[in-house]
XYZ file of N, CA, C and O in Angstrom:
500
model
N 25.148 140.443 96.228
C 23.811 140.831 96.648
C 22.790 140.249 95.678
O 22.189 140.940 94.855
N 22.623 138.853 95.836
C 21.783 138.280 94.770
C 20.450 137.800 95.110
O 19.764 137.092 94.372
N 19.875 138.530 97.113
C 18.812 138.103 97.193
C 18.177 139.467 97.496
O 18.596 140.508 98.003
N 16.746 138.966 96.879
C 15.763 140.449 97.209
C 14.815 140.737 97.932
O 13.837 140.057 97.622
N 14.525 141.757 99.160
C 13.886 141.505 100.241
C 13.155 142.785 99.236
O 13.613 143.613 98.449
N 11.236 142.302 99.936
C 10.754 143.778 99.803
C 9.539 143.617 101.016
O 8.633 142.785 101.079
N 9.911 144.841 102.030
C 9.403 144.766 103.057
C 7.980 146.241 102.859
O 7.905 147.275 102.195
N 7.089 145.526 103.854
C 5.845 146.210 103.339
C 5.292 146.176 105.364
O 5.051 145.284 106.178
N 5.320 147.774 105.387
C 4.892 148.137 106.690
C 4.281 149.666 106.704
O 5.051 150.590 106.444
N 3.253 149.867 106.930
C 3.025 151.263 107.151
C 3.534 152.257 107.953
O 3.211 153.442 107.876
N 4.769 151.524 109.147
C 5.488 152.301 110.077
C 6.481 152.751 109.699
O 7.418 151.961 109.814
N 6.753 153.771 109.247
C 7.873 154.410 108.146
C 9.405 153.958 108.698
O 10.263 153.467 107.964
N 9.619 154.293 110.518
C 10.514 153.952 110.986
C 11.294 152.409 111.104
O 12.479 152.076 111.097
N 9.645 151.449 111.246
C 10.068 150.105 110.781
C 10.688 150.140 109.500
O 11.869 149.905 109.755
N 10.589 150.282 108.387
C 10.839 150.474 107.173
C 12.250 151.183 107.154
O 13.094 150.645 106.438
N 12.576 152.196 107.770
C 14.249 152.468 108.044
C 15.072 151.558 108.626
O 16.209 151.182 108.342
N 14.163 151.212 109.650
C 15.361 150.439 110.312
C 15.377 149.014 109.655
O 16.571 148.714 109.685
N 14.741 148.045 109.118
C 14.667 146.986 108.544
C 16.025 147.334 107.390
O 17.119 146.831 107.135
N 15.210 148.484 106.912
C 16.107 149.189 105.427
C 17.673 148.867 105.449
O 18.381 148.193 104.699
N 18.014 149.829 106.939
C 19.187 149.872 107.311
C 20.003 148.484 107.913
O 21.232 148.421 107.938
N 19.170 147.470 108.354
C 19.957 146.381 108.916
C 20.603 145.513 107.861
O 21.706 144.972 107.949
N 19.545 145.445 106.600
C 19.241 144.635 105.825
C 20.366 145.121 104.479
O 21.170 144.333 103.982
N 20.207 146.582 104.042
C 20.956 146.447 102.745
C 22.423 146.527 102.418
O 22.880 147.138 101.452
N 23.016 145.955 103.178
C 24.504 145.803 103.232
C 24.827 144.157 102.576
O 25.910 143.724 102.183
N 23.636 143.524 102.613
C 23.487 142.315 102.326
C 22.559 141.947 101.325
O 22.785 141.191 100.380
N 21.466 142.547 101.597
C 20.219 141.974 100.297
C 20.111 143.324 99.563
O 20.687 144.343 99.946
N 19.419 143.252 98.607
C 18.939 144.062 97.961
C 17.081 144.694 98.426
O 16.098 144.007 98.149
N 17.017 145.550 98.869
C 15.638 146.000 99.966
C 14.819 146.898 98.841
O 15.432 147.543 97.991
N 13.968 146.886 98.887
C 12.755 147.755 98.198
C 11.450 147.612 99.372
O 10.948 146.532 99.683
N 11.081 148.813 99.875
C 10.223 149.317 100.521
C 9.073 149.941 99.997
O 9.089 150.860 99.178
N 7.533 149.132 100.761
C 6.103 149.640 100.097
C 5.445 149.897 101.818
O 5.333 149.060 102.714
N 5.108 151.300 101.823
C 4.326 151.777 103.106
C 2.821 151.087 103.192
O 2.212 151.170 104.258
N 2.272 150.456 102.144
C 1.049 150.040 102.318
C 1.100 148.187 101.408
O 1.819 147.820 100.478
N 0.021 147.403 102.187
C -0.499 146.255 101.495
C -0.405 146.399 99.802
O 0.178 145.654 99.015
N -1.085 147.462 99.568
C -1.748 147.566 98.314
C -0.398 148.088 97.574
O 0.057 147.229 96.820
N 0.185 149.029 97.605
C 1.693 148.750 97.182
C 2.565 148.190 97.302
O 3.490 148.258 96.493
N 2.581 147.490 98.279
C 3.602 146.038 98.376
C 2.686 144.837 97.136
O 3.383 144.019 96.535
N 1.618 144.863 96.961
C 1.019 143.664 96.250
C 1.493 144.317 94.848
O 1.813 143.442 94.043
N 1.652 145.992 94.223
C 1.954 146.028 93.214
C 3.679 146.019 93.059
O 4.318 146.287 92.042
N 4.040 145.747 93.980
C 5.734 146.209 93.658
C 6.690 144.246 93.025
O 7.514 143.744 92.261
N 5.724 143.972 94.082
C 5.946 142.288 94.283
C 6.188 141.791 92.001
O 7.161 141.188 91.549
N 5.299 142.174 91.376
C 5.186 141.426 89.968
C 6.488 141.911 89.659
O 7.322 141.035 89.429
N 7.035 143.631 89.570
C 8.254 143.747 88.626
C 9.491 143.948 89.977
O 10.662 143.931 89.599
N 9.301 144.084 91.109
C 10.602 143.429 91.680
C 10.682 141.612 92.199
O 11.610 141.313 92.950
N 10.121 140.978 91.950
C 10.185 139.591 92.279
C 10.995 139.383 93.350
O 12.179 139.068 93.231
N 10.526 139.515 94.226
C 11.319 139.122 96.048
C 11.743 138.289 96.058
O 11.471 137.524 95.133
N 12.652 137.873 97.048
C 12.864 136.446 96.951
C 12.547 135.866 98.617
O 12.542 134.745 99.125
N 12.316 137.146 99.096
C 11.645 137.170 100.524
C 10.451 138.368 100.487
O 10.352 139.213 99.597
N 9.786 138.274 101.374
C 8.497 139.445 101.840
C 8.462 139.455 103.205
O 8.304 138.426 103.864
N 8.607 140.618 103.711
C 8.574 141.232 105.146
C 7.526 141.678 105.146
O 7.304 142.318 104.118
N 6.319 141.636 106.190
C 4.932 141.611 106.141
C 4.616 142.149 107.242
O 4.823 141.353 108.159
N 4.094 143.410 107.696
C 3.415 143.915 108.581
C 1.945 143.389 108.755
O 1.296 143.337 107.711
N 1.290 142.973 109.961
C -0.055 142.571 110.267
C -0.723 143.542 109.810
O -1.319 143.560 108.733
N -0.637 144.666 110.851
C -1.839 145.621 111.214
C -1.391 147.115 110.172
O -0.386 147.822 110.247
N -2.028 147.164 109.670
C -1.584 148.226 108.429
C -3.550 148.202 107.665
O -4.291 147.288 107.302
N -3.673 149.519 107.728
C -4.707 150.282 107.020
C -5.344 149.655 105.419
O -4.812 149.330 104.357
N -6.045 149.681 105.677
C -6.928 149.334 103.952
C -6.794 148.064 103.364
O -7.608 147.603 102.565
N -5.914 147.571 103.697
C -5.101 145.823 103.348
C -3.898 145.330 104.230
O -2.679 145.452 104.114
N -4.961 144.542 105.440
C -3.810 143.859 106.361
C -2.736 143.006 106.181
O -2.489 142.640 105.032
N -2.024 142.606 107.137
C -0.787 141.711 106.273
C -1.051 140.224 105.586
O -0.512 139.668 104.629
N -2.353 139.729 106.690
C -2.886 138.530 105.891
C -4.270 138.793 105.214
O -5.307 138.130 105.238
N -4.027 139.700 104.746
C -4.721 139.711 102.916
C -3.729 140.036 102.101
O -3.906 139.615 100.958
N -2.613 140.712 102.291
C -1.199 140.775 101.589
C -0.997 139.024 101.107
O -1.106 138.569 99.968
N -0.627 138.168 102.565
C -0.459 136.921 102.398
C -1.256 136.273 101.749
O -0.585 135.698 100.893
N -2.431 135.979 101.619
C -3.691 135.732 101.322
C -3.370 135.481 99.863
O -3.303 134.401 99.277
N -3.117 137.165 99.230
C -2.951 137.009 97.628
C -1.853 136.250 97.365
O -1.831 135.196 96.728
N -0.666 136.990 98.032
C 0.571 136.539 97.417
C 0.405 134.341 97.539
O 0.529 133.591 96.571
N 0.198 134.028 98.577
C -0.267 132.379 98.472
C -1.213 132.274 97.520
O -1.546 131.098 97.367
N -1.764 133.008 96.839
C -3.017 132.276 95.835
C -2.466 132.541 94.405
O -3.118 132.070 93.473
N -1.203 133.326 94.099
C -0.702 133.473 93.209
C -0.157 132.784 92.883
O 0.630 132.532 93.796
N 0.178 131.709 91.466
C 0.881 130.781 91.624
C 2.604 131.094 91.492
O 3.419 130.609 92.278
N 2.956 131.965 90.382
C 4.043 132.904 90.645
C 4.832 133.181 92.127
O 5.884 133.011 92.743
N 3.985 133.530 92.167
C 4.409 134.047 93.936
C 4.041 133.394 95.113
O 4.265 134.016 96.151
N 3.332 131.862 95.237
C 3.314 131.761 96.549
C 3.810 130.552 97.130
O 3.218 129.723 97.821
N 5.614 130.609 96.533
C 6.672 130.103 96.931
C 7.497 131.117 98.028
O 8.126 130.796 99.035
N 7.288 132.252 97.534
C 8.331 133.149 98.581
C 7.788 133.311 99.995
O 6.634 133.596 100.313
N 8.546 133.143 100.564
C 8.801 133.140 102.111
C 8.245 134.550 102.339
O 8.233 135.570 101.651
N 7.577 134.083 104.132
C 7.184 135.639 104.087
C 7.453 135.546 105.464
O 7.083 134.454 105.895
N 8.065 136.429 106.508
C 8.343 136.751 107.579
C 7.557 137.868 107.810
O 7.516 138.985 107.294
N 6.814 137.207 108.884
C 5.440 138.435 109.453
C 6.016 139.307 110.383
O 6.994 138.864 110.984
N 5.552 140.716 110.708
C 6.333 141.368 111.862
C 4.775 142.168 112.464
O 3.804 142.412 111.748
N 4.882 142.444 113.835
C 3.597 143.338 114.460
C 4.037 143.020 115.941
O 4.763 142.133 116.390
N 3.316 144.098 116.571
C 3.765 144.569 117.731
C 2.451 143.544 118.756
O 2.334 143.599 119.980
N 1.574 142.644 117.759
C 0.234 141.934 118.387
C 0.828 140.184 118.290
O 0.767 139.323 117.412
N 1.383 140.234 119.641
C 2.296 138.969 119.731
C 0.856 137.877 120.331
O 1.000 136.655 120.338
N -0.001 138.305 120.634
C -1.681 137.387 121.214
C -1.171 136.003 120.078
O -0.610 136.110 118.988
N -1.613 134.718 120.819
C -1.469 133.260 120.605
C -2.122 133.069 119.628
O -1.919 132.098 118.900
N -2.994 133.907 119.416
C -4.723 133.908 117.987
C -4.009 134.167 116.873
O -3.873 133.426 115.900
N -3.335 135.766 117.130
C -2.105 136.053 115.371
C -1.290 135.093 114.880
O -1.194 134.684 113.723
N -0.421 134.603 116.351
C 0.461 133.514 115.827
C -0.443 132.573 115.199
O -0.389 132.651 113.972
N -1.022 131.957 115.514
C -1.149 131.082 115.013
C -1.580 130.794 113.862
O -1.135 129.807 113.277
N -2.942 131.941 113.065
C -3.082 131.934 112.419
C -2.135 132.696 111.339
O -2.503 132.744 110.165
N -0.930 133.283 111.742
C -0.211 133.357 110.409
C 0.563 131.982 110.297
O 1.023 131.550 109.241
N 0.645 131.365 111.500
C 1.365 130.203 111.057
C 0.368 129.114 110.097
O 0.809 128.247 109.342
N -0.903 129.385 110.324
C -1.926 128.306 109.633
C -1.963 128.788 108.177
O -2.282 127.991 107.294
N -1.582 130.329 107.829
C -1.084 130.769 106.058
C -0.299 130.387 105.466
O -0.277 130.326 104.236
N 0.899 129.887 106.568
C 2.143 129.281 105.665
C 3.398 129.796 106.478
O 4.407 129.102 106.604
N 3.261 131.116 107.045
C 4.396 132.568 107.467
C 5.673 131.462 108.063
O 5.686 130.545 108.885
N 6.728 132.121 107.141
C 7.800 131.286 107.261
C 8.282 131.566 108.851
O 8.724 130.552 109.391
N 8.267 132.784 109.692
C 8.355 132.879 110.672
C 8.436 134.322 111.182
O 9.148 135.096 110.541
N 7.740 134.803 112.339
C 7.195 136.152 112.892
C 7.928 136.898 114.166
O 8.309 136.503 115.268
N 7.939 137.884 113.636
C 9.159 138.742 114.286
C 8.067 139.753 115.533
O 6.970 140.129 115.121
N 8.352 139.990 116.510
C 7.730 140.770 117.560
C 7.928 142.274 117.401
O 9.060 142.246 117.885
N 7.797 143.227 117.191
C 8.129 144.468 117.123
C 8.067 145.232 118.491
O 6.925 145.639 118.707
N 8.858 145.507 119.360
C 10.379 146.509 118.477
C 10.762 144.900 118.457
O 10.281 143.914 119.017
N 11.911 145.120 117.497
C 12.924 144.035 117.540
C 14.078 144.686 117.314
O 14.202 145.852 116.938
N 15.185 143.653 117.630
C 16.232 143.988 117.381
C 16.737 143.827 116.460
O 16.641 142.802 115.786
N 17.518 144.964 116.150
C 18.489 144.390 114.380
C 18.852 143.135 113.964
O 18.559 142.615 112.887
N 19.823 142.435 115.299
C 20.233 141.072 115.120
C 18.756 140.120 114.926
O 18.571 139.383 113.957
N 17.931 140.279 115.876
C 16.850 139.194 115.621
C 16.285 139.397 114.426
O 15.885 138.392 113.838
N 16.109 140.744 113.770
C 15.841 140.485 112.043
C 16.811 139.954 111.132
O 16.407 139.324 110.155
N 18.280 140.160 111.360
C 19.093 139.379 110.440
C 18.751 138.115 110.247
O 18.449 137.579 109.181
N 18.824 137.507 111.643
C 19.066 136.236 111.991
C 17.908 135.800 111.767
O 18.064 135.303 110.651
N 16.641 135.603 112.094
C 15.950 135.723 110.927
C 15.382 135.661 108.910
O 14.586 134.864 108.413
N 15.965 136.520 108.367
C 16.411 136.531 107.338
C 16.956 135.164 106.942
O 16.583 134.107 106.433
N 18.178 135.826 107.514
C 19.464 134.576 107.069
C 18.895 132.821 107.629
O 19.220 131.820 106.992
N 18.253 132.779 108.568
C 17.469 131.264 108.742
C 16.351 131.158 107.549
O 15.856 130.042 107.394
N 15.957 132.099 106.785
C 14.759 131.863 105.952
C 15.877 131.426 104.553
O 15.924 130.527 103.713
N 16.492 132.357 104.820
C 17.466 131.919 103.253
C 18.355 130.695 103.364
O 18.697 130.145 102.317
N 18.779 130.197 104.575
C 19.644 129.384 104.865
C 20.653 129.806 105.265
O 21.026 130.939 104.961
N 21.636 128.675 106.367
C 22.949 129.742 106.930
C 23.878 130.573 105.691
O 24.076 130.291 104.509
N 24.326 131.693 106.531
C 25.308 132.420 104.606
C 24.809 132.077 103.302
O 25.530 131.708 102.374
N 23.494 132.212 103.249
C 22.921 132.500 101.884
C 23.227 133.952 101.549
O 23.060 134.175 100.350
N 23.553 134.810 102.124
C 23.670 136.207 101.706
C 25.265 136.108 100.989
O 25.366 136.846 100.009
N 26.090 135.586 101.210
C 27.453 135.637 100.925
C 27.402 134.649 99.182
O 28.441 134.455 98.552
C-alpha cells in the first residue's frame, strides 16, 4: 500500500463509499470540505486527489486552482467527481489540468478503474 489517495467531498456517503472501494489497496484519508482537504494535502502528501465540484465555501476548482499553483503539489493528479455532468464543467476542469472526471452516483468499479488508469495498470500491487 504505497500509494496515497486523499479524497475531499462534502457528501459524507461519497466519502464512505470511495473510502470503502479504495482502502484495500491505497492508503485513503478523507476531508468533508475544500478548506480541509487544502490543509490535509501539506502533511499527508497524496499521491492522488479526489475532488468534489460543488461543495460549500471552497469549490473543487478553487481546491484545484491552489493545489496547480503550488509548486509542491501541482504534479498530483486529480480526479474530479459531481453529479453536474453539463459540457461547461467538463470542460473546464479539463482546461485545469483534471486528470479525469467521474459522474456521481458511480460505480465502485468505475472509481477503481479509474484510479488504477491514473496510477497506471497494477500500480497498486
Amino acid at each position: 500500500m504505497d500509494k496515497k489517495i486523499l479524497i475531499i467531498d462534502d457528501d459524507k456517503m461519497i466519502l464512505k463509499l470511495a473510502d470503502y472501494v479504495l482502502k484495500d489497496e491505497y492508503e485513503v484519508k478523507c476531508a468533508s470540505s475544500g478548506i480541509d482537504g487544502i490543509d490535509m494535502i501539506q502533511d499527508f502528501e497524496p499521491d492522488l486527489i479526489m475532488l468534489d465540484i460543488e461543495m460549500p465555501m471552497m469549490n473543487g476548482f478553487e481546491v484545484m486552482s491552489l493545489v496547480k499553483q503550488n509548486k509542491k503539489w501541482n504534479k498530483i493528479p486529480i480526479l474530479m467527481f459531481t453529479s453536474s455532468a453539463d459540457r461547461e464543467t467538463v470542460l473546464k476542469a479539463k482546461r485545469l489540468g483534471v486528470n479525469d472526471y467521474i459522474v456521481k452516483p458511480f460505480l465502485p468499479e468505475k472509481l477503481l478503474e479509474s484510479v488504477e488508469k491514473t496510477f497506471g495498470r497494477n500500480a497498486h500491487k
